[in-house]
Coordinates of C-alpha atoms in Angstrom, one line a residue:
X1 CA 117.7 66.3 -37.8
X2 CA 117.1 62.8 -39.4
X3 CA 119.1 60.7 -37.0
X4 CA 117.2 62.6 -34.1
X5 CA 113.9 61.5 -35.6
X6 CA 114.9 58.0 -35.8
X7 CA 115.1 58.1 -31.8
X8 CA 112.0 60.2 -31.1
X9 CA 110.9 57.2 -29.3
X10 CA 113.3 58.1 -26.5
X11 CA 111.6 61.6 -26.0
X12 CA 107.9 61.5 -26.7
X13 CA 106.3 64.8 -26.4
X14 CA 104.7 63.6 -23.2
X15 CA 106.3 61.4 -20.9
X16 CA 105.0 60.6 -17.3
X17 CA 102.7 63.7 -17.7
X18 CA 105.8 66.2 -18.6
X19 CA 106.2 67.6 -22.0
X20 CA 109.7 66.2 -23.3
X21 CA 111.9 67.7 -26.0
X22 CA 111.5 66.8 -29.5
X23 CA 115.0 68.0 -30.7
X24 CA 118.2 67.7 -29.2
X25 CA 118.9 71.4 -29.7
X26 CA 117.8 73.2 -26.8
X27 CA 117.3 76.6 -28.7
X28 CA 114.8 74.7 -31.0
X29 CA 112.5 74.1 -28.0
X30 CA 109.8 76.3 -26.4
X31 CA 110.5 77.5 -23.0
X32 CA 108.0 75.3 -21.1
X33 CA 109.4 72.1 -22.9
X34 CA 113.0 73.4 -22.1
X35 CA 111.9 74.1 -18.6
X36 CA 110.5 70.8 -18.1
X37 CA 113.5 69.0 -19.4
X38 CA 116.2 70.7 -17.3
X39 CA 114.3 72.0 -14.0
X40 CA 115.3 68.9 -12.0
X41 CA 118.9 68.9 -12.9
X42 CA 118.9 65.6 -14.4
X43 CA 119.2 66.5 -18.1
X44 CA 123.0 67.2 -19.2
X45 CA 123.7 70.4 -21.2
X46 CA 126.3 70.0 -23.9
X47 CA 128.1 73.2 -24.9
X48 CA 130.2 73.1 -28.3
X49 CA 133.0 75.6 -28.2
X50 CA 134.6 76.2 -31.5
X51 CA 136.3 79.1 -33.4
X52 CA 136.1 81.1 -36.9
X53 CA 139.5 80.1 -38.0
X54 CA 141.1 79.5 -41.5
X55 CA 141.4 75.7 -42.3
X56 CA 143.3 75.7 -45.6
X57 CA 142.2 76.2 -49.1
X58 CA 139.8 73.4 -49.0
X59 CA 137.5 73.7 -45.9
X60 CA 135.4 76.7 -44.6
X61 CA 136.2 78.9 -41.6
X62 CA 133.6 77.2 -39.3
X63 CA 135.1 73.7 -39.1
X64 CA 135.7 74.1 -35.4
X65 CA 132.2 75.0 -34.8
X66 CA 130.6 72.2 -37.0
X67 CA 132.6 69.3 -35.6
X68 CA 132.2 69.6 -31.8
X69 CA 128.3 70.6 -32.5
X70 CA 127.8 67.4 -34.3
X71 CA 129.5 65.3 -31.7
X72 CA 127.4 67.2 -28.9
X73 CA 124.3 66.2 -30.9
X74 CA 125.3 62.5 -31.1
X75 CA 126.2 62.3 -27.5
X76 CA 122.9 64.0 -26.5
X77 CA 121.0 61.4 -28.4
X78 CA 122.8 58.6 -26.5
X79 CA 122.6 60.1 -23.2
X80 CA 119.2 62.0 -23.2
X81 CA 120.9 65.6 -23.2
X82 CA 120.5 68.8 -24.8
X83 CA 122.9 70.7 -26.8
X84 CA 123.2 74.5 -26.3
X85 CA 124.0 76.8 -29.0
X86 CA 127.7 76.7 -29.8
X87 CA 130.4 79.4 -29.1
X88 CA 131.3 80.4 -32.7
X89 CA 134.3 82.5 -31.7
X90 CA 137.2 81.2 -29.7
X91 CA 140.6 82.1 -28.3
X92 CA 143.1 83.4 -30.7
X93 CA 144.7 80.9 -33.2
X94 CA 148.3 79.9 -32.2
X95 CA 150.8 79.5 -34.8
X96 CA 151.9 76.1 -33.9
X97 CA 148.5 74.6 -33.7
X98 CA 146.3 76.6 -35.8
X99 CA 148.4 78.6 -38.3
X100 CA 148.4 81.8 -36.3
X101 CA 146.0 84.7 -35.8
X102 CA 147.6 86.7 -38.4
X103 CA 145.9 84.7 -41.3
X104 CA 142.9 85.8 -43.1
X105 CA 139.6 84.8 -41.9
X106 CA 140.5 83.7 -38.5
X107 CA 138.4 85.8 -36.1
X108 CA 139.1 85.4 -32.3
X109 CA 138.3 86.7 -29.0
X110 CA 140.8 87.8 -26.2
X111 CA 141.0 85.4 -23.7
X112 CA 139.0 87.5 -20.9
X113 CA 136.3 87.8 -23.3
X114 CA 135.8 84.1 -23.8
X115 CA 136.3 83.4 -20.1
X116 CA 133.6 86.1 -19.1
X117 CA 131.2 84.9 -21.6
X118 CA 131.5 81.2 -20.8
X119 CA 131.4 81.9 -17.2
X120 CA 128.1 83.7 -17.5
X121 CA 126.6 81.0 -19.8
X122 CA 127.5 78.4 -17.2
X123 CA 125.8 80.4 -14.5
X124 CA 122.7 81.1 -16.4
X125 CA 122.3 77.1 -17.3
X126 CA 122.7 76.6 -13.5
X127 CA 120.1 79.0 -12.8
X128 CA 117.7 77.2 -15.0
X129 CA 118.3 74.1 -12.8
X130 CA 120.8 72.4 -14.8
X131 CA 123.5 70.4 -12.8
X132 CA 125.3 68.5 -15.4
X133 CA 127.2 70.3 -18.1
X134 CA 129.7 69.1 -20.7
X135 CA 131.8 71.5 -22.6
X136 CA 132.8 70.0 -26.2
X137 CA 135.8 71.6 -27.4
X138 CA 136.7 71.8 -31.1
X139 CA 139.5 74.5 -31.0
X140 CA 142.8 73.4 -29.2
X141 CA 143.5 77.0 -28.1
X142 CA 140.4 77.4 -26.2
X143 CA 141.5 74.7 -23.6
X144 CA 143.0 76.8 -20.8
X145 CA 140.2 79.7 -21.0
X146 CA 137.6 76.9 -20.7
X147 CA 139.1 75.9 -17.4
X148 CA 139.4 79.4 -16.1
X149 CA 135.8 80.1 -17.0
X150 CA 134.7 76.9 -15.2
X151 CA 136.6 77.8 -12.1
X152 CA 135.3 81.2 -11.8
X153 CA 131.6 80.1 -12.5
X154 CA 131.8 77.3 -9.9
X155 CA 133.2 79.6 -7.4
X156 CA 130.6 82.2 -7.9
X157 CA 127.8 79.6 -7.8
X158 CA 129.2 78.3 -4.5
X159 CA 129.0 81.9 -3.3
X160 CA 125.4 81.8 -4.1
X161 CA 124.9 78.6 -2.2
X162 CA 124.8 76.2 -5.5
X163 CA 127.5 73.6 -5.1
X164 CA 126.2 70.5 -6.9
X165 CA 127.0 71.6 -10.6
X166 CA 129.3 69.0 -12.3
X167 CA 131.2 69.8 -15.6
X168 CA 133.0 67.5 -17.9
X169 CA 135.4 69.1 -20.4
X170 CA 136.4 67.2 -23.3
X171 CA 138.0 67.8 -26.9
X172 CA 136.8 64.9 -29.4
X173 CA 140.3 64.3 -30.8
X174 CA 141.5 63.0 -27.3
X175 CA 139.3 59.8 -27.8
X176 CA 141.4 58.6 -30.8
X177 CA 143.5 56.0 -29.5
X178 CA 146.8 54.5 -30.7
X179 CA 145.0 51.7 -32.7
X180 CA 142.9 54.1 -34.5
X181 CA 145.9 56.4 -35.2
X182 CA 147.4 53.4 -36.7
X183 CA 144.7 52.6 -38.9
X184 CA 144.4 56.1 -40.1
X185 CA 148.1 57.3 -40.5
X186 CA 150.2 54.0 -40.7
X187 CA 153.6 55.3 -39.5
X188 CA 152.7 59.0 -40.8
X189 CA 151.1 60.7 -37.9
X190 CA 152.4 64.2 -37.6
X191 CA 151.0 64.5 -34.1
X192 CA 148.0 66.4 -32.9
X193 CA 149.8 70.0 -32.9
X194 CA 150.2 69.7 -36.5
X195 CA 146.9 68.1 -37.3
X196 CA 145.3 71.7 -38.1
X197 CA 143.4 71.2 -41.5
X198 CA 145.1 67.8 -42.0
X199 CA 143.7 64.3 -42.2
X200 CA 141.7 64.4 -39.0
X201 CA 139.4 67.4 -39.6
X202 CA 139.2 67.0 -43.2
X203 CA 138.1 63.2 -43.0
X204 CA 135.6 64.3 -40.4
X205 CA 134.2 66.9 -42.6
X206 CA 134.1 64.6 -45.7
X207 CA 132.2 62.1 -43.7
X208 CA 129.7 64.8 -42.5
X209 CA 129.6 67.7 -44.8
X210 CA 131.3 66.6 -48.1
X211 CA 129.4 69.8 -49.8
X212 CA 131.7 71.9 -48.0
X213 CA 134.9 70.4 -48.7
X214 CA 136.9 70.8 -51.9
X215 CA 139.5 68.2 -51.6
X216 CA 141.1 68.9 -55.1
X217 CA 142.0 72.4 -53.8
X218 CA 143.9 70.9 -50.8
X219 CA 147.6 71.7 -50.8
X220 CA 150.0 68.8 -50.2
X221 CA 152.5 70.2 -47.6
X222 CA 155.1 68.5 -45.6
X223 CA 154.4 68.8 -41.8
X224 CA 155.5 72.2 -40.5
X225 CA 158.6 72.5 -38.6
X226 CA 158.8 75.0 -35.7
X227 CA 161.5 75.9 -33.4
X228 CA 161.2 75.0 -29.9
X229 CA 160.2 78.5 -28.9
X230 CA 157.8 81.4 -29.8
X231 CA 158.3 84.8 -31.2
X232 CA 156.0 87.8 -31.0
X233 CA 154.8 89.4 -33.1
X234 CA 154.7 86.1 -35.1
X235 CA 156.7 85.2 -38.0
X236 CA 154.3 84.7 -40.8
X237 CA 157.0 82.8 -42.8
X238 CA 156.8 79.9 -40.2
X239 CA 153.4 79.2 -41.2
X240 CA 153.0 77.1 -44.4
X241 CA 151.4 79.4 -47.0
X242 CA 148.3 77.0 -47.4
X243 CA 147.4 77.5 -43.6
X244 CA 147.5 73.9 -42.8
X245 CA 150.0 72.4 -40.8
X246 CA 150.2 69.1 -42.4
X247 CA 148.9 67.5 -45.5
X248 CA 145.2 66.7 -46.0
X249 CA 145.6 64.7 -49.2
X250 CA 145.2 61.2 -47.4
X251 CA 141.7 62.2 -45.9
X252 CA 138.8 60.3 -46.9
X253 CA 135.3 59.9 -46.1
X254 CA 135.9 56.3 -44.9
X255 CA 138.5 57.7 -42.4
X256 CA 136.1 60.3 -41.1
X257 CA 133.5 57.3 -40.2
X258 CA 136.1 55.7 -38.2
X259 CA 136.8 58.7 -36.5
X260 CA 133.1 59.5 -35.9
X261 CA 132.4 56.3 -34.4
X262 CA 135.4 56.0 -32.2
X263 CA 135.1 59.5 -30.9
X264 CA 131.2 59.4 -30.4
X265 CA 131.5 56.2 -28.4
X266 CA 134.3 57.8 -26.4
X267 CA 132.3 61.0 -25.5
X268 CA 129.0 59.2 -24.8
X269 CA 131.1 56.6 -22.5
X270 CA 132.5 59.5 -20.8
X271 CA 129.3 61.2 -20.1
X272 CA 127.7 58.0 -18.8
X273 CA 130.7 57.5 -16.6
X274 CA 130.5 60.9 -15.0
X275 CA 126.8 61.8 -15.2
X276 CA 125.2 58.3 -14.8

């Protein structure tokens, strides 16, 4: 909350005769303050979408919730938006991108469940008056189900005569450009599909929540190698025993700070471009 307090002048309690938010988190507001902020459709709502998924021996299960929520908070500060409560469960972990849904701690939703819940939430925000929504994804496997939820929500809103809702979907790692990858990895970048529990997420967590990371417990593994096909039920032996798909040993808070700056700037820029 400290960073928000430093920018409180952007959102005084009374602005132009209207109550304004004193927190970037929608759920922390009273309903009259929230209503005044969103009724005219000008305030963006940012919805973090994560998962409960194992992240190796050195990080907690809610990494995919903490990171998109923080990126959403930073973007809200820069664009005058509000952050909705996050989705704390996501779609099933895929073996080649999250280690697999068979691993202990990973707790997932069926695709239809995630789609239905997100569709309903989008429609509810539209009912409040919200017309600008950004879905901030922190779990790769959510991607296609997010798109399906959006498609259904927008279709049903159009049936009800609401056709002016705009939704931006983004994943924070997509803003990491080639120059930043070179700075962080030299020539050892394993690819985003193998970055589960690796340098990217661990560095961000070290920069933001160092008390939740035990780097000494991290297991140094070679990047996972998978065949060019999938098998179901999954073969547990394909996943490294650590649960991570590449080594987090080269992670650092300094690298995390670089990632924070690059991704935060990219997200805020995307929202300004699309929402004005």
